[in-house]
Structure formats: C-alpha cells, structure tokens
Coordinates of N, CA, C and O in Angstrom, one line a residue:
G1 N 1.0 -1.0 0.0 CA 0.3 0.0 0.2 C 0.9 1.2 0.1 O 2.0 1.1 0.0
F2 N 0.2 2.3 0.2 CA 0.8 3.7 0.0 C 0.9 4.1 1.2 O -0.3 3.9 2.2
H3 N 1.8 4.8 1.9 CA 2.1 5.1 3.3 C 2.0 6.8 3.5 O 2.3 7.2 4.4
W4 N 2.2 7.4 2.4 CA 2.2 9.0 2.6 C 0.9 9.5 2.9 O -0.1 9.1 2.0
Q5 N 0.9 10.3 3.8 CA -0.4 11.1 3.8 C -0.2 12.1 4.8 O 0.9 12.4 4.8
V6 N -1.2 13.0 5.1 CA -1.2 14.2 5.7 C -1.5 13.9 7.2 O -2.7 13.6 7.5
S7 N -0.8 14.2 8.1 CA -1.1 14.1 9.8 C -0.7 15.3 10.6 O 0.4 15.7 10.0
D8 N -0.9 15.1 11.7 CA -0.4 15.8 12.7 C 0.4 14.7 13.6 O 1.0 15.2 14.6
Y9 N 0.4 13.8 13.2 CA 1.3 12.7 14.1 C 2.9 12.9 14.3 O 3.3 13.6 13.3
D10 N 3.2 12.8 15.6 CA 4.6 13.4 15.5 C 5.5 12.1 16.6 O 6.4 12.3 16.8
G11 N 4.7 10.9 16.9 CA 5.1 9.8 17.1 C 5.3 10.1 19.0 O 6.0 9.6 19.6
S12 N 4.6 11.3 19.4 CA 4.4 11.3 20.8 C 3.2 11.3 21.4 O 2.1 11.3 20.3
A13 N 2.4 11.6 22.5 CA 1.1 11.5 22.9 C 0.7 13.1 22.5 O -0.5 13.0 22.8
T14 N 1.5 14.0 21.9 CA 1.0 15.5 21.8 C 1.1 15.3 20.1 O 2.2 15.6 19.9
P15 N 0.0 16.0 19.6 CA -0.2 16.0 18.3 C 1.0 17.4 18.0 O 1.1 18.2 18.7
Y16 N 1.3 17.3 16.7 CA 2.3 18.4 16.0 C 1.4 19.4 15.9 O 0.2 19.3 15.9
A17 N 2.1 20.7 16.1 CA 1.0 21.9 15.9 C 0.2 22.1 14.6 O -0.5 22.9 14.5
S18 N 0.8 21.5 13.8 CA 0.2 21.6 12.3 C 0.5 20.4 11.3 O 1.0 19.3 11.8
L19 N -0.4 20.4 10.4 CA -0.2 19.2 9.5 C 0.8 19.2 8.6 O 1.5 20.1 8.4
R20 N 1.5 17.7 8.6 CA 2.6 17.6 7.5 C 2.4 16.4 6.6 O 1.6 15.6 7.0
A21 N 3.2 16.2 5.8 CA 3.5 15.0 5.0 C 4.0 14.0 5.7 O 5.1 14.1 6.4
Y22 N 3.3 12.7 6.1 CA 3.8 11.9 6.8 C 4.1 10.5 5.9 O 2.8 10.1 5.6
C23 N 5.2 10.0 6.0 CA 5.4 8.6 5.4 C 5.3 7.8 6.7 O 6.4 7.4 7.3
G24 N 4.4 6.9 7.2 CA 4.6 5.9 8.2 C 2.8 5.5 8.2 O 2.1 5.8 7.5
D25 N 2.7 4.5 9.2 CA 1.5 4.0 9.5 C 1.1 4.1 11.2 O 1.8 3.8 11.6
T26 N 0.1 5.0 11.3 CA -0.1 5.4 12.5 C -0.6 4.3 13.4 O -0.9 4.2 14.7
S27 N -1.2 3.4 12.9 CA -1.9 1.9 13.4 C -0.8 0.9 13.9 O -1.2 -0.2 14.6
L28 N 0.5 1.2 13.5 CA 1.6 0.0 13.7 C 1.2 -0.2 15.3 O 1.7 0.8 15.9
A29 N 1.3 -1.2 16.0 CA 1.5 -1.5 17.4 C 2.5 -1.0 18.1 O 3.9 -1.0 17.4
S30 N 2.6 -0.4 19.3 CA 3.8 -0.1 20.0 C 4.7 -1.2 20.2 O 4.0 -2.0 20.7
C31 N 6.2 -1.2 20.3 CA 6.8 -2.3 20.3 C 7.5 -2.2 21.8 O 8.0 -3.5 22.3
T32 N 7.4 -1.1 22.4 CA 8.0 -1.0 23.8 C 7.1 -0.1 24.7 O 6.5 0.7 24.1
P33 N 7.6 -0.1 26.1 CA 7.0 0.9 27.1 C 7.0 2.2 26.4 O 6.0 3.0 26.4
W34 N 8.3 2.5 26.0 CA 8.8 4.0 25.4 C 8.4 4.2 23.9 O 8.8 5.1 23.6
D35 N 7.9 3.3 23.2 CA 7.5 3.4 21.9 C 6.3 3.7 21.6 O 5.4 3.0 22.0
A36 N 5.8 4.8 21.0 CA 4.5 5.2 20.7 C 4.0 4.3 19.6 O 4.7 3.7 18.9
E37 N 2.8 4.2 19.4 CA 2.2 3.7 18.4 C 2.4 4.1 17.1 O 2.6 5.6 16.9
G38 N 2.7 3.4 16.0 CA 2.8 4.1 14.8 C 4.6 3.9 14.4 O 5.3 3.3 15.1
G39 N 4.6 3.9 13.2 CA 6.0 3.9 12.7 C 6.2 3.4 11.0 O 5.1 4.0 10.4
Y40 N 7.3 2.5 10.8 CA 7.1 2.1 9.2 C 7.5 0.7 9.4 O 7.8 -0.1 10.3
G41 N 7.5 0.0 8.2 CA 7.7 -1.4 7.9 C 8.5 -1.6 7.1 O 9.5 -1.0 6.7
N42 N 8.7 -3.0 6.8 CA 10.0 -3.5 6.2 C 9.5 -3.5 4.8 O 8.3 -3.6 4.4
N43 N 10.5 -3.4 3.9 CA 10.2 -3.3 2.3 C 9.3 -2.3 1.8 O 8.9 -2.6 0.9
W44 N 9.4 -1.3 2.3 CA 8.6 -0.1 2.0 C 9.4 0.7 0.7 O 10.3 0.8 0.9
N45 N 8.8 1.1 -0.1 CA 9.1 1.9 -1.2 C 8.0 3.0 -1.7 O 7.4 2.7 -2.3
D46 N 8.1 3.9 -0.9 CA 6.8 5.0 -1.0 C 7.6 6.3 -1.7 O 8.6 6.9 -1.4
V47 N 6.8 6.8 -2.8 CA 7.0 7.9 -3.4 C 6.1 8.9 -3.4 O 5.1 8.4 -3.8
I48 N 6.1 10.2 -3.5 CA 5.5 11.2 -3.7 C 6.3 12.2 -4.7 O 7.3 12.5 -5.0
E49 N 5.5 12.9 -6.0 CA 6.2 13.3 -7.1 C 5.5 14.9 -7.1 O 4.3 15.0 -6.7
F50 N 6.6 15.8 -7.2 CA 6.0 17.1 -8.0 C 6.5 17.1 -9.4 O 7.5 17.1 -9.4
R51 N 5.7 17.6 -10.2 CA 5.8 17.6 -11.7 C 5.1 18.5 -12.3 O 4.0 18.6 -12.0
V52 N 5.7 19.5 -12.9 CA 5.1 20.9 -13.6 C 6.2 21.1 -14.9 O 7.3 20.9 -14.9
P53 N 5.3 21.6 -15.9 CA 6.0 22.2 -17.1 C 6.7 23.3 -16.9 O 6.5 24.1 -16.0
V54 N 8.2 23.3 -17.4 CA 8.5 25.0 -17.3 C 8.2 25.7 -18.5 O 7.3 25.5 -19.3
D55 N 8.5 27.0 -18.4 CA 7.8 28.0 -19.1 C 8.6 28.1 -20.4 O 7.9 28.5 -21.4
D56 N 9.7 27.8 -20.6 CA 10.6 27.8 -22.0 C 11.5 26.6 -21.9 O 12.7 26.3 -21.3
N57 N 11.0 25.4 -22.7 CA 11.7 24.3 -22.9 C 12.9 24.3 -23.5 O 13.5 23.2 -24.1
T58 N 13.2 25.2 -24.1 CA 14.5 25.5 -25.1 C 15.6 25.8 -24.2 O 16.8 25.8 -24.8
V59 N 15.6 26.1 -23.1 CA 16.5 26.7 -22.4 C 16.5 25.8 -21.0 O 15.7 25.2 -20.4
S60 N 17.6 25.8 -20.3 CA 17.6 24.9 -19.1 C 16.9 25.6 -17.8 O 16.5 26.7 -17.8
A61 N 16.7 24.8 -17.0 CA 16.0 25.1 -15.6 C 16.7 24.6 -14.4 O 17.2 23.4 -14.3
Q62 N 16.9 25.5 -13.6 CA 17.5 25.3 -12.1 C 16.3 24.9 -11.1 O 15.3 26.0 -11.2
V63 N 16.5 24.0 -10.5 CA 15.3 23.5 -9.5 C 16.0 23.5 -8.2 O 16.7 22.8 -7.8
D64 N 15.6 24.3 -7.3 CA 15.8 24.3 -6.1 C 14.8 23.9 -4.9 O 13.5 24.7 -4.9
V65 N 15.1 22.8 -4.1 CA 14.2 22.8 -3.1 C 14.5 22.5 -1.9 O 15.7 22.4 -1.4
T66 N 13.4 23.4 -0.9 CA 13.8 23.5 0.5 C 12.7 22.9 1.4 O 11.5 22.9 0.8
G67 N 13.1 22.7 2.6 CA 11.9 22.4 3.4 C 12.4 21.8 4.9 O 13.4 22.1 5.2
M68 N 11.4 21.5 5.8 CA 11.9 21.0 7.0 C 11.5 19.3 6.9 O 10.4 19.1 6.5
L69 N 12.3 18.7 7.4 CA 12.4 17.3 7.5 C 12.5 16.5 8.6 O 13.7 17.1 9.6
Q70 N 11.8 15.6 9.4 CA 11.8 15.1 10.6 C 12.0 13.5 10.0 O 11.2 13.1 9.4
H71 N 13.2 12.6 10.4 CA 13.3 11.4 10.0 C 13.8 10.5 11.1 O 14.5 11.1 11.9
D72 N 13.3 9.5 10.9 CA 13.8 8.5 12.0 C 13.7 6.9 11.5 O 12.6 6.2 11.5
T73 N 15.0 6.6 11.0 CA 14.9 5.3 10.1 C 16.2 4.6 10.7 O 17.1 5.2 11.3
E74 N 16.4 3.6 10.2 CA 17.3 2.5 10.7 C 18.7 3.2 10.3 O 18.5 3.0 8.8
Q75 N 19.6 3.4 10.9 CA 20.7 4.1 10.5 C 21.5 3.2 9.4 O 21.7 1.9 9.9
G76 N 21.9 3.5 8.4 CA 22.9 3.1 7.3 C 22.0 1.8 6.4 O 22.6 1.2 5.6
Y77 N 20.5 1.8 6.6 CA 19.8 0.9 5.9 C 18.6 1.1 5.1 O 18.3 0.7 4.3
D78 N 18.0 2.2 6.0 CA 16.8 2.7 5.4 C 16.8 4.1 5.4 O 17.4 4.8 6.5
F79 N 16.3 4.7 4.1 CA 16.8 6.2 3.6 C 15.7 7.0 3.2 O 14.5 6.1 2.7
V80 N 15.7 8.2 3.5 CA 14.7 9.2 2.9 C 15.5 9.8 1.9 O 16.7 10.3 2.3
Y81 N 14.9 10.2 0.5 CA 15.6 10.6 -0.4 C 14.8 12.0 -0.9 O 13.9 11.7 -1.0
L82 N 15.8 13.0 -1.6 CA 15.1 14.2 -2.1 C 15.8 13.8 -3.5 O 17.0 13.8 -3.8
S83 N 14.9 13.5 -4.5 CA 15.3 13.0 -5.8 C 15.0 13.6 -6.9 O 13.7 14.6 -6.9
F84 N 15.3 13.5 -8.4 CA 15.1 14.0 -9.5 C 14.8 13.1 -10.3 O 15.2 12.0 -10.2
R85 N 14.2 13.3 -11.6 CA 14.4 12.3 -13.0 C 14.4 12.9 -13.8 O 13.6 14.1 -14.2
F86 N 15.1 12.8 -15.0 CA 15.4 13.3 -16.5 C 14.7 12.0 -17.4 O 14.5 11.0 -16.9
A87 N 14.7 12.8 -18.4 CA 13.9 12.0 -19.6 C 14.7 10.8 -19.7 O 15.9 10.6 -19.9
G88 N 13.8 9.7 -19.9 CA 14.7 8.3 -20.2 C 15.6 7.8 -19.1 O 16.3 6.6 -19.2
Q89 N 15.3 8.2 -17.8 CA 16.1 7.7 -16.8 C 15.2 7.7 -15.7 O 14.2 8.0 -15.4
F90 N 15.9 7.1 -14.6 CA 15.1 6.9 -13.2 C 15.5 7.7 -12.3 O 16.0 8.8 -12.8
F91 N 15.4 7.8 -11.1 CA 15.9 8.5 -10.0 C 17.2 8.9 -10.0 O 18.0 8.1 -9.9
G92 N 17.5 10.2 -9.9 CA 18.8 10.7 -9.3 C 18.6 11.3 -7.9 O 17.4 11.6 -7.8
D93 N 19.6 11.2 -7.1 CA 19.4 12.0 -5.6 C 20.2 13.2 -5.3 O 21.2 13.3 -5.9
M94 N 19.1 14.1 -5.2 CA 20.0 15.5 -4.7 C 20.5 15.5 -3.1 O 21.4 16.0 -3.1
A95 N 19.6 14.7 -2.3 CA 20.3 14.4 -0.9 C 19.8 13.2 -0.4 O 18.5 12.7 -0.9
Y96 N 20.0 12.8 0.6 CA 19.4 11.6 1.4 C 20.1 11.6 2.8 O 20.8 12.4 3.4
W97 N 18.8 11.0 3.5 CA 19.2 11.0 4.9 C 18.8 9.8 5.8 O 18.1 9.1 5.2
D98 N 19.4 9.3 6.6 CA 19.2 8.2 7.5 C 19.4 8.5 9.1 O 19.9 9.5 9.2
G99 N 18.8 7.6 9.8 CA 18.9 7.6 11.4 C 17.8 8.6 12.0 O 16.7 8.9 11.2
E100 N 18.3 9.3 12.6 CA 17.3 10.5 13.6 C 17.6 11.7 13.4 O 18.9 12.1 13.4
S101 N 16.7 12.7 12.9 CA 17.0 14.0 12.6 C 17.2 14.6 14.0 O 16.3 14.5 14.9
E102 N 18.3 15.5 14.1 CA 18.3 16.2 15.4 C 18.9 17.5 15.4 O 19.6 18.1 14.3
N103 N 18.3 18.3 16.3 CA 18.9 19.8 16.3 C 19.4 19.8 17.9 O 18.6 19.7 18.6
D104 N 20.6 20.2 18.0 CA 21.3 20.2 19.2 C 21.1 18.9 20.1 O 20.8 19.2 21.4
G105 N 20.8 17.5 19.6 CA 20.7 16.4 20.2 C 19.0 16.2 20.4 O 18.9 15.5 21.2
V106 N 18.2 16.9 20.1 CA 16.9 16.7 20.2 C 16.2 16.3 18.9 O 16.4 17.0 17.9
Y107 N 15.3 15.1 19.0 CA 14.8 14.7 18.0 C 13.5 15.6 17.4 O 12.7 16.1 17.9
E108 N 13.9 16.6 16.2 CA 12.9 17.3 15.8 C 13.4 17.8 14.1 O 14.3 17.2 13.6
P109 N 12.5 18.4 13.6 CA 12.6 18.8 12.3 C 13.9 19.3 11.6 O 14.4 20.5 12.8
I110 N 14.7 19.3 10.6 CA 15.7 20.1 10.3 C 15.4 20.6 9.0 O 14.6 20.2 8.1
A111 N 16.2 21.7 8.6 CA 16.1 22.5 7.4 C 16.9 21.5 6.4 O 18.2 21.3 6.6
V112 N 16.1 21.2 5.3 CA 17.1 20.6 4.1 C 16.9 21.3 2.7 O 16.0 22.0 2.7
S113 N 17.8 20.9 1.7 CA 17.7 21.6 0.7 C 18.3 20.6 -0.4 O 19.2 19.8 -0.2
G114 N 17.9 20.9 -1.8 CA 18.7 20.0 -2.6 C 18.6 21.1 -3.9 O 17.3 21.7 -4.3
S115 N 19.3 20.8 -4.9 CA 19.4 21.5 -6.3 C 19.6 20.6 -7.4 O 20.6 19.7 -7.3
V116 N 19.1 20.9 -8.7 CA 19.4 20.0 -10.2 C 19.2 20.9 -11.0 O 18.3 21.9 -10.9
T117 N 19.9 20.9 -12.1 CA 19.8 21.7 -13.3 C 19.2 20.9 -14.5 O 20.0 19.9 -14.5
Y118 N 18.2 21.1 -15.0 CA 17.8 20.5 -16.1 C 17.9 21.1 -17.5 O 18.0 22.2 -17.6
L119 N 18.9 20.1 -18.4 CA 19.0 20.8 -19.8 C 17.9 20.5 -20.5 O 17.1 19.8 -20.0
P120 N 17.8 21.1 -21.9 CA 16.5 20.9 -22.7 C 16.0 19.6 -23.0 O 15.1 19.1 -22.8
A121 N 17.1 18.7 -23.2 CA 16.9 17.3 -23.5 C 16.5 16.5 -22.0 O 16.0 15.5 -22.6
D122 N 16.6 17.0 -21.0 CA 16.5 16.4 -19.8 C 14.8 16.4 -19.3 O 14.5 15.5 -18.5
Y123 N 14.2 17.3 -19.9 CA 12.6 17.7 -19.5 C 12.0 16.1 -19.9 O 11.8 15.8 -21.0
L124 N 11.1 15.8 -19.0 CA 10.3 14.8 -19.2 C 9.1 15.1 -20.1 O 8.5 16.1 -19.8
D125 N 8.9 14.4 -21.0 CA 7.8 14.6 -22.0 C 8.0 15.7 -22.9 O 7.1 16.5 -23.4
G126 N 9.5 16.4 -22.6 CA 10.0 17.5 -23.4 C 9.4 18.6 -22.8 O 10.0 19.7 -23.3
T127 N 8.9 18.8 -21.6 CA 8.4 20.0 -21.1 C 8.6 20.2 -19.6 O 8.4 21.3 -18.8
D128 N 8.5 18.8 -18.7 CA 8.4 19.0 -17.3 C 9.8 18.6 -16.6 O 10.5 17.9 -16.8
I129 N 9.7 19.3 -15.4 CA 10.8 18.8 -14.3 C 10.2 18.0 -13.1 O 8.7 18.0 -13.2
A130 N 10.3 17.1 -12.5 CA 9.8 16.1 -11.7 C 11.0 16.2 -10.4 O 11.9 15.7 -10.5
V131 N 10.3 16.2 -9.4 CA 11.1 16.2 -8.1 C 10.3 15.2 -7.2 O 9.1 15.0 -7.4
Y132 N 11.0 14.5 -6.4 CA 10.4 13.3 -5.5 C 10.9 13.1 -4.2 O 12.0 13.7 -3.8
W133 N 10.0 13.0 -3.4 CA 10.2 12.6 -1.8 C 10.2 11.0 -2.0 O 9.2 10.7 -2.2
R134 N 11.4 10.3 -1.5 CA 11.2 8.8 -1.5 C 11.4 8.4 0.0 O 12.4 8.8 0.5
F135 N 11.1 7.4 0.3 CA 11.5 6.3 1.4 C 11.7 4.9 1.0 O 10.7 4.3 0.3
R136 N 12.7 4.4 1.3 CA 12.9 2.9 1.2 C 13.6 2.3 2.3 O 14.1 2.8 2.9
S137 N 13.1 1.1 2.6 CA 13.1 0.3 3.9 C 13.7 -1.0 3.5 O 13.1 -1.7 2.4
D138 N 14.6 -1.7 3.9 CA 15.1 -2.9 3.7 C 13.9 -4.1 4.6 O 13.1 -3.6 4.9
A139 N 14.6 -5.2 4.3 CA 13.6 -6.4 4.7 C 13.7 -6.7 6.3 O 12.7 -7.4 6.7
V140 N 14.5 -5.9 7.1 CA 14.3 -6.2 8.6 C 14.5 -4.9 9.3 O 15.1 -4.1 8.7
Y141 N 14.2 -5.0 10.5 CA 14.6 -3.8 11.6 C 13.8 -2.6 11.2 O 14.3 -1.5 10.6
S142 N 12.5 -2.5 11.5 CA 11.4 -1.7 11.7 C 10.6 -1.6 13.0 O 10.6 -2.6 13.6
D143 N 9.4 -1.1 12.7 CA 8.1 -1.1 13.7 C 7.7 -2.2 13.5 O 7.0 -2.7 14.2
E144 N 7.6 -2.8 12.0 CA 6.7 -3.9 11.8 C 7.2 -5.1 12.3 O 6.6 -6.1 13.1
D145 N 8.5 -5.3 12.7 CA 9.2 -6.4 13.6 C 9.7 -6.1 14.6 O 10.1 -6.9 15.5
C146 N 9.5 -4.9 15.1 CA 9.8 -4.2 16.4 C 11.4 -4.6 16.7 O 11.9 -4.5 18.0
L147 N 12.0 -4.6 15.7 CA 13.4 -4.8 16.0 C 14.2 -3.2 15.9 O 15.3 -3.1 16.3
A148 N 13.4 -2.3 15.5 CA 13.9 -0.8 15.4 C 12.8 -0.1 15.4 O 12.3 0.7 14.5
P149 N 12.3 0.3 16.4 CA 11.2 1.1 16.7 C 11.6 2.6 16.5 O 12.4 3.0 16.6
S150 N 10.6 3.3 15.6 CA 10.6 4.8 15.0 C 9.4 5.3 15.1 O 8.1 4.8 15.6
A151 N 9.4 6.7 15.0 CA 8.4 7.5 15.0 C 7.7 7.5 13.5 O 6.7 8.3 13.2
G152 N 8.1 6.7 12.5 CA 7.8 6.7 11.2 C 9.0 7.1 10.6 O 9.9 7.7 11.0
A153 N 8.9 6.8 9.1 CA 10.0 7.1 8.4 C 10.3 8.7 8.2 O 11.6 8.9 8.5
C154 N 9.4 9.5 7.8 CA 9.7 10.8 7.8 C 8.3 11.8 8.0 O 7.4 11.2 7.4
M155 N 8.7 13.0 8.2 CA 7.5 14.1 8.3 C 8.1 15.3 7.5 O 9.5 15.7 7.7
L156 N 7.3 15.7 6.5 CA 8.0 17.0 5.8 C 7.0 18.1 5.9 O 5.6 18.0 6.2
D157 N 7.6 19.3 5.9 CA 6.8 20.5 6.3 C 7.3 21.6 5.4 O 8.6 21.6 5.3
D158 N 6.4 22.7 4.9 CA 7.1 23.7 4.5 C 7.9 23.5 3.4 O 9.1 24.2 3.1
V159 N 7.5 22.8 2.5 CA 8.5 22.6 1.2 C 8.3 23.3 0.1 O 6.9 23.8 -0.2
N160 N 9.4 23.9 -0.5 CA 9.3 24.9 -1.3 C 9.9 24.2 -2.6 O 11.2 24.0 -2.4
V161 N 9.5 24.3 -3.9 CA 10.3 24.1 -5.1 C 10.5 25.5 -6.0 O 9.1 25.7 -6.4
R162 N 11.6 25.6 -6.0 CA 11.6 26.9 -6.9 C 12.0 26.5 -8.3 O 13.2 26.1 -8.4
V163 N 11.6 26.9 -9.3 CA 11.9 26.5 -10.8 C 12.4 27.8 -11.4 O 11.4 28.8 -11.8
T164 N 14.0 28.2 -11.8 CA 14.2 29.1 -12.3 C 14.3 28.8 -14.1 O 15.2 27.9 -14.2
N165 N 13.7 29.5 -14.9 CA 13.6 29.2 -16.2 C 13.2 30.3 -17.0 O 12.3 31.0 -16.7
G166 N 13.7 30.5 -18.4 CA 13.4 31.3 -19.0 C 13.3 32.8 -18.6 O 12.5 33.6 -18.8
G167 N 14.2 33.3 -17.9 CA 14.5 34.5 -17.4 C 13.8 34.9 -16.0 O 13.8 36.3 -15.6
G168 N 12.7 34.0 -15.5 CA 12.4 34.2 -14.1 C 12.4 33.1 -13.3 O 12.9 32.1 -14.0
Y169 N 11.5 33.4 -12.3 CA 11.3 31.9 -11.4 C 9.8 31.7 -10.9 O 9.2 32.7 -10.7
T170 N 9.3 30.6 -10.7 CA 8.2 30.5 -9.7 C 8.4 29.7 -8.8 O 9.3 28.5 -8.6
D171 N 8.0 29.9 -7.5 CA 7.9 29.1 -6.4 C 6.7 28.5 -6.2 O 5.4 28.9 -6.3
Y172 N 6.9 27.2 -5.8 CA 5.6 26.2 -5.3 C 5.7 25.8 -4.0 O 6.7 24.9 -3.7
F173 N 5.1 26.2 -3.1 CA 5.2 26.3 -1.8 C 4.0 25.2 -1.2 O 3.0 25.6 -1.7
T174 N 4.2 24.3 -0.2 CA 3.4 23.6 0.3 C 3.6 23.3 1.7 O 4.7 22.9 2.2
D175 N 2.4 23.7 2.4 CA 2.6 23.6 3.9 C 1.6 22.4 4.4 O 1.7 22.1 5.6
F176 N 1.0 21.8 3.5 CA 0.0 20.4 4.0 C -1.1 20.8 5.0 O -1.7 20.4 5.3
D177 N -1.3 22.3 5.5 CA -2.2 22.6 6.3 C -3.6 22.6 6.0 O -4.7 22.5 6.7
D178 N -4.0 22.4 4.8 CA -5.3 22.2 4.1 C -5.5 20.6 4.0 O -6.9 20.5 3.6
G179 N -4.9 20.0 4.6 CA -5.2 18.5 4.8 C -4.9 17.9 3.6 O -5.4 16.3 3.5
T180 N -4.2 18.2 2.4 CA -4.0 17.4 1.1 C -2.5 17.4 1.0 O -1.8 18.2 1.6
L181 N -2.1 16.8 0.3 CA -0.6 16.6 -0.3 C -0.4 17.7 -1.3 O 0.9 18.0 -1.8
G182 N -1.4 18.6 -1.7 CA -1.2 19.8 -2.4 C -0.8 19.3 -3.8 O -1.1 18.5 -4.6
L183 N 0.2 19.8 -4.5 CA 0.9 19.6 -5.6 C 1.6 18.3 -5.6 O 2.1 17.9 -6.9
W184 N 1.9 17.8 -4.7 CA 2.5 16.4 -4.4 C 1.7 15.4 -4.7 O 0.4 15.2 -4.2
E185 N 2.1 14.2 -5.3 CA 1.1 13.2 -5.7 C 1.6 12.1 -5.4 O 2.9 11.8 -5.5
I186 N 0.9 10.8 -5.1 CA 1.6 9.6 -4.9 C 2.1 9.0 -6.2 O 1.3 9.2 -7.1
Y187 N 3.0 8.6 -6.3 CA 3.8 7.9 -7.5 C 4.3 6.5 -7.2 O 4.7 6.0 -6.2
T188 N 3.9 5.7 -8.1 CA 4.0 4.3 -8.0 C 5.6 4.0 -8.7 O 5.6 4.2 -10.0
P189 N 6.5 3.6 -7.9 CA 7.8 3.3 -8.6 C 7.7 2.1 -9.2 O 7.2 1.3 -8.9
T190 N 8.6 2.0 -10.1 CA 8.6 0.5 -11.1 C 9.7 -0.2 -10.7 O 9.8 -1.6 -10.8
S191 N 10.6 0.2 -9.4 CA 11.6 -0.5 -9.1 C 12.1 -0.2 -7.7 O 11.8 0.9 -7.4

C-alpha cells in the first residue's frame, strides 16, 4: 500500500502543532513501553512526486528544493531521499538522510535543501521537471518486526520548489495545512 498521508502525528502523545506530509503507519502497534504507536514497516518503497512544465523548454531550468524534514530510520539501511528524474532515466538523488534528525541533540525537524539543473534534453515529455520525496526500507529492523522502533520514516513541512527558467522563477510552496498533499502526488515506482 501507499504510506504517504497528511497528519499531525509526531510519534508522541501530543500531536504536532500543524499538519505535515507523513510517510508512516499510525496504526502499527507499540513495540516497547517507551515507543509510541505508529512507525514504518519492512520493504517499503514509497514516493510522492511534484511535476510541472517549465515556461521555456528550449533553455535550461534550475530547480531548488527547501523544506523541513523529520526522519527516524534504521541507520545505514533505511533512507529518505530527495530525488529528481530526467527523460529516459529513473531517479537521481539530490540528497538523502538516515538515522534520526536532530537539532542540538533533540529529535525534531531539520532544514534541508537540494538542487538540480535540467538541460532541454532532460525534460520529461519534453516540457516537465519532476522532484520526488522517497523512502525505502530493507527487509528487517523496523516497527513492523519491532527490531527498530521509530516515529515513522519521515515527516515533511513547508516544502518549496523554486523553478528558475526563461528569465524568471516560480515558487511552488506546500505546507500541507489544508489536509492534502497539494501539488505532490502519490507515485508508483517501477523498481
């Protein structure tokens, strides 16, 4: 199934102050007395896609992505990726994260960013740029088997995609507070 959703879940008894995109399953049972219900499972391959046409497909486009990310994955094995795709290719990665996000030793969201340049031959269907948030887990050590309890793979908030092309730029901002994924859509990976 698909595990991306909009939620105020944050892995504790107190809901987060606003809605965020969440890759996880809030119904997974608690593994230990100190582990909240919810988390992620084994062999997950979950992707959301942002895809728009550029203004001028005869020139290059710079794509810059920023946002707030909270992640809690098995270190070295389960990863959250910020990715892109060129015509005729599968995913390329701008950045990736594993383990637990921390600010000064406290588990909380961190500021993240990534950039990629599309040349005219790189546009999908000749006109589009595409950005992805992906999560992949391996066959063991997750909340599903209780070998690595977590708060879920990741939570995203305040995501902005800036597309600079044809002498100008457009910002596409999503804070998920309307209860939807906004311009991000569930994407079914082929591998």
